[in-house]
Coordinates of C-alpha atoms and ligand atoms in Angstrom, one line a residue:
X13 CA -9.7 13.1 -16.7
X14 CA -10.2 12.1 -13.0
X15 CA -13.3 12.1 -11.8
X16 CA -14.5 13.3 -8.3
X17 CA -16.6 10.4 -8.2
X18 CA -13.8 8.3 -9.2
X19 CA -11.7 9.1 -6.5
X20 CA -14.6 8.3 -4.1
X21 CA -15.3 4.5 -6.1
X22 CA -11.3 4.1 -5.6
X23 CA -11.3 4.9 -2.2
X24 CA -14.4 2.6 -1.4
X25 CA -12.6 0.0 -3.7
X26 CA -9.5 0.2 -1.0
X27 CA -11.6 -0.2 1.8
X28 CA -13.1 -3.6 0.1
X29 CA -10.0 -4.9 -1.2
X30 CA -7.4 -4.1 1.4
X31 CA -9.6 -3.9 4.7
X32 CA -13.1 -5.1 4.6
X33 CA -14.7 -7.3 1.5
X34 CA -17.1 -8.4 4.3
X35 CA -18.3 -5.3 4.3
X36 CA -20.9 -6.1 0.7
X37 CA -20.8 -9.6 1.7
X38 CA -17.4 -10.6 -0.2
X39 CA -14.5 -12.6 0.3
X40 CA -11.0 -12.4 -1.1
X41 CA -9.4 -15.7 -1.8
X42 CA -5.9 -16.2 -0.4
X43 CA -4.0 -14.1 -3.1
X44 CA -5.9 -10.9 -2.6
X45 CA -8.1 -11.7 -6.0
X46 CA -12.3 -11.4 -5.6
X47 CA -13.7 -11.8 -9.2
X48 CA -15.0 -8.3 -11.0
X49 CA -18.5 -9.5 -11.6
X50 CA -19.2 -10.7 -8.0
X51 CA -17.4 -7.6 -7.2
X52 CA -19.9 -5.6 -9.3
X53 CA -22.8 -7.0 -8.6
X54 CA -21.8 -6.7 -4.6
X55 CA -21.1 -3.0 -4.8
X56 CA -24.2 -2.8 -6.9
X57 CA -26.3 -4.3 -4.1
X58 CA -24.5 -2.1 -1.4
X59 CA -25.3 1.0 -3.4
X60 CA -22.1 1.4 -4.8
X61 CA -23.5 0.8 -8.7
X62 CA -20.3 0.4 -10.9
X63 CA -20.4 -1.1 -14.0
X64 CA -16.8 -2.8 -15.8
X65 CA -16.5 0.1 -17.8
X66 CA -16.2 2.5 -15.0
X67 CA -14.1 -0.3 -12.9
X68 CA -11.5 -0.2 -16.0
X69 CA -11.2 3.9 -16.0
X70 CA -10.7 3.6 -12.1
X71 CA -8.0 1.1 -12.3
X72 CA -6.4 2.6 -15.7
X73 CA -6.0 5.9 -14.3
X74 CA -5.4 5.6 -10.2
X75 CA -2.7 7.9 -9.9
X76 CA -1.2 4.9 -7.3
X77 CA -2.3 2.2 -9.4
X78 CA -3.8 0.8 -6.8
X79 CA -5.5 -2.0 -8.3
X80 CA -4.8 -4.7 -10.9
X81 CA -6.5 -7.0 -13.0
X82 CA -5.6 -10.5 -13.5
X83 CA -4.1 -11.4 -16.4
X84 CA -7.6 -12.9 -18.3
X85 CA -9.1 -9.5 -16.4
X86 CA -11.6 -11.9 -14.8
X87 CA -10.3 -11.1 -11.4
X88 CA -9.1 -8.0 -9.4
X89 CA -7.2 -7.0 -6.4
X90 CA -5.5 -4.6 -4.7
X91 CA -1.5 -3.9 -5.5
X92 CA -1.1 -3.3 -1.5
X93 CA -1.7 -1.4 1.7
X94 CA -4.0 -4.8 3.0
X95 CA -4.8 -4.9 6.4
X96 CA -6.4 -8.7 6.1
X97 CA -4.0 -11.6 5.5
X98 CA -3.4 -12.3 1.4
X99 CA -0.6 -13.7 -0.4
X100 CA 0.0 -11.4 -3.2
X101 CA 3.4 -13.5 -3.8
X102 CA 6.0 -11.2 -3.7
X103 CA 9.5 -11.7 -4.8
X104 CA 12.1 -10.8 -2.5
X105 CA 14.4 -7.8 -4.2
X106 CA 17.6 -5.9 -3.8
X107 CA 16.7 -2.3 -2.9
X108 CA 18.6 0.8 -3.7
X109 CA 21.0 2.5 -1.0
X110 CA 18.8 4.6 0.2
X111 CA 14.8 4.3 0.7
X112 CA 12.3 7.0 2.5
X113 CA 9.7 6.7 5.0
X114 CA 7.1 9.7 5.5
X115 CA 5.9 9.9 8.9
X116 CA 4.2 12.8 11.0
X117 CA 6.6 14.2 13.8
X118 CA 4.4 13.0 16.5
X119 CA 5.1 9.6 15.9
X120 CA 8.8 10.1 15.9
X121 CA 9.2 9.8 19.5
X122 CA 8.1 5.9 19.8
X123 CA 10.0 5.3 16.2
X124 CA 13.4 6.5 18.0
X125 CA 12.5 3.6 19.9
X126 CA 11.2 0.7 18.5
X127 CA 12.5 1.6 14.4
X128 CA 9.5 1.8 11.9
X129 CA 7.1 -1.1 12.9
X130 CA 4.1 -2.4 10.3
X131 CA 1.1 -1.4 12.7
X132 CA -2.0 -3.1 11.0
X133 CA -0.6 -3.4 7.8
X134 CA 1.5 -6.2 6.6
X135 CA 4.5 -4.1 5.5
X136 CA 6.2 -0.9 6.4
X137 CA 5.7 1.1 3.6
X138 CA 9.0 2.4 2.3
X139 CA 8.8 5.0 -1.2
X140 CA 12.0 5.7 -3.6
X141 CA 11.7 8.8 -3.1
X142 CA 11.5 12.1 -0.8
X143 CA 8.9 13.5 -2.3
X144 CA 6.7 11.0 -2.7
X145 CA 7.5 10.3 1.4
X146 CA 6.8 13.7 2.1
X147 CA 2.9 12.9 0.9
X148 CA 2.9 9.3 2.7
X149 CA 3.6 11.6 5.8
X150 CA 1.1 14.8 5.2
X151 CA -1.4 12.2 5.8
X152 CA -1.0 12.0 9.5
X153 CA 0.1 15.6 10.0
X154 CA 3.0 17.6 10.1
X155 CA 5.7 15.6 7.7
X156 CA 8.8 13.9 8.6
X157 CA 11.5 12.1 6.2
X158 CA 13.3 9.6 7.3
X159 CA 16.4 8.0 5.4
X160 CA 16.6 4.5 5.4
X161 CA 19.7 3.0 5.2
X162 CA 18.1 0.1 2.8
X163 CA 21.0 -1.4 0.8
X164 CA 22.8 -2.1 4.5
X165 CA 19.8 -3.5 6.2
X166 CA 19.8 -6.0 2.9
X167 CA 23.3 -6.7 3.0
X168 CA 22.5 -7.5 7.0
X169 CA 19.7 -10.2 6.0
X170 CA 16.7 -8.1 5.5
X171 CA 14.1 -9.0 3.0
X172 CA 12.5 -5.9 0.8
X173 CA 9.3 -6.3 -1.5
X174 CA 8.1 -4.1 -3.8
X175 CA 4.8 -4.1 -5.0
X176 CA 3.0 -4.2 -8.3
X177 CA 2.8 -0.2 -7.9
X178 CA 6.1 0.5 -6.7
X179 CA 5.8 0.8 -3.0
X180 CA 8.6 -0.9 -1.2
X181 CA 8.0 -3.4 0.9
X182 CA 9.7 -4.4 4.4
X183 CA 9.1 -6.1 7.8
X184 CA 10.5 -3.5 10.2
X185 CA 13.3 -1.0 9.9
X186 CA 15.4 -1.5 12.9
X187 CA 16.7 2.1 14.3
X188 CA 20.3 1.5 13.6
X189 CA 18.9 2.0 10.0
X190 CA 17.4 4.9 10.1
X191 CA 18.8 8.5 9.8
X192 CA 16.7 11.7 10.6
X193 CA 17.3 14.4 7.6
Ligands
HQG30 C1 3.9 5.2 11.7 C2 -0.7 5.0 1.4 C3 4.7 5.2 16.0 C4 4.2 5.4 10.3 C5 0.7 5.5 1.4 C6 2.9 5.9 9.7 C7 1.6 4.3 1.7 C8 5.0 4.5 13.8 C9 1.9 5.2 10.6 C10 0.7 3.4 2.5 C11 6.0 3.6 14.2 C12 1.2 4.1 9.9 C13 1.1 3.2 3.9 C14 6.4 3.5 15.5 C15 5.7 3.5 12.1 N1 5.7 4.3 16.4 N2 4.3 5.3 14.7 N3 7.3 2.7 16.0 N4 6.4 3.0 13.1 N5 4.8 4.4 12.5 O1 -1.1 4.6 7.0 O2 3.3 4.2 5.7 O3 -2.9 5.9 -0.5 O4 -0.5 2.4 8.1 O5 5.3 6.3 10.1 O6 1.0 6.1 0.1 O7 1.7 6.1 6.3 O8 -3.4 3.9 0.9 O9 1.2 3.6 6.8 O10 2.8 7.2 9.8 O11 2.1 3.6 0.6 O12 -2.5 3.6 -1.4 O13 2.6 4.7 11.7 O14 -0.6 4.0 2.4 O15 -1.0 4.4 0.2 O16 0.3 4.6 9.0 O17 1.2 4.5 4.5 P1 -0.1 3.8 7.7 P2 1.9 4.7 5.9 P3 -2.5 4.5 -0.2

């Protein structure tokens, strides 16, 4: 069962691990991890109280799986979607044909002409499918898919990621590689 005030801990948990640790007086080390009982103890003092048990439900059932524990589960982190600078050591991969980016119409003037650009993030955020792009792109407003031509950018030198939660990864989509539906 998901909690309403689950969803709220996950979505303070993102703005701590992706954006702003500083925020409860935390720091990420270079790969993204901040360890769970600092991180408890920080949201505890914040007013945030969160105890492992509740930590472990948020992670285990984040319909994004978001988050991740380390492997000895002393650690945690965020899968992506950081605006600071962390290594979380991605592998380069081959991407399908196709990928999908869900934008809002109003943006689609500037992306006919500079392609899909990162912004603050460290990626563009590319999903596998249409659907799920159509939900990236409700988020700003009315929803745009755009096709992206992935397997030729690849074949052309471009590097794709994808992260621990299945987002795919990429420094900018150039507009040659893009196709309005
Ligand atoms: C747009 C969520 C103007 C871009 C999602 C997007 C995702 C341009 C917005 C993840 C542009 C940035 C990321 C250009 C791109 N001119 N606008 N040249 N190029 N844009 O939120 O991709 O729930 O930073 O289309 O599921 O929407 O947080 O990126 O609309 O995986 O886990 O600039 O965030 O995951 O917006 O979403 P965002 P996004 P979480």
């Amino acid at each position: 069962v998901l909690l309403k005030s689950d969803v709220r801990l996950s979505k303070f948990l993102s703005k701590v691990l992706r954006h702003k640790p500083e925020m409860i007086g935390l720091e990420l080390d270079q790969n993204g991890w901040v360890d769970v009982e600092q991180l408890l103890m920080a949201c505890r003092n914040h007013g945030v109280p969160m105890d492992r048990t509740v930590l472990e439900r948020i992670v285990a059932t984040n319909e994004k799986r978001r988050f991740a524990f380390s492997e000895d589960g002393q650690k945690i982190r965020a899968n992506q979607g950081h605006s600071i600078v962390v290594d979380l050591n991605l592998k380069p991969v081959q991407p399908p044909e196709r990928l999908y980016h869900g934008t809002a119409e109003r943006f689609l003037h500037s992306i006919r002409q500079k392609g899909l650009v990162k912004g603050k993030r460290h990626h563009v955020h590319l999903s596998g499918d249409p659907d799920t792009a159509r939900k990236v792109g409700s988020r700003h407003g009315k929803p745009v898919i755009l096709v992206v031509l992935a397997k030729e950018m690849h074949e052309e030198g471009y590097v794709f990621f994808r992260s621990a939660n299945g987002v795919w990864l990429t420094d900018h989509v150039p507009v040659r590689y893009l196709k309005e539906r």
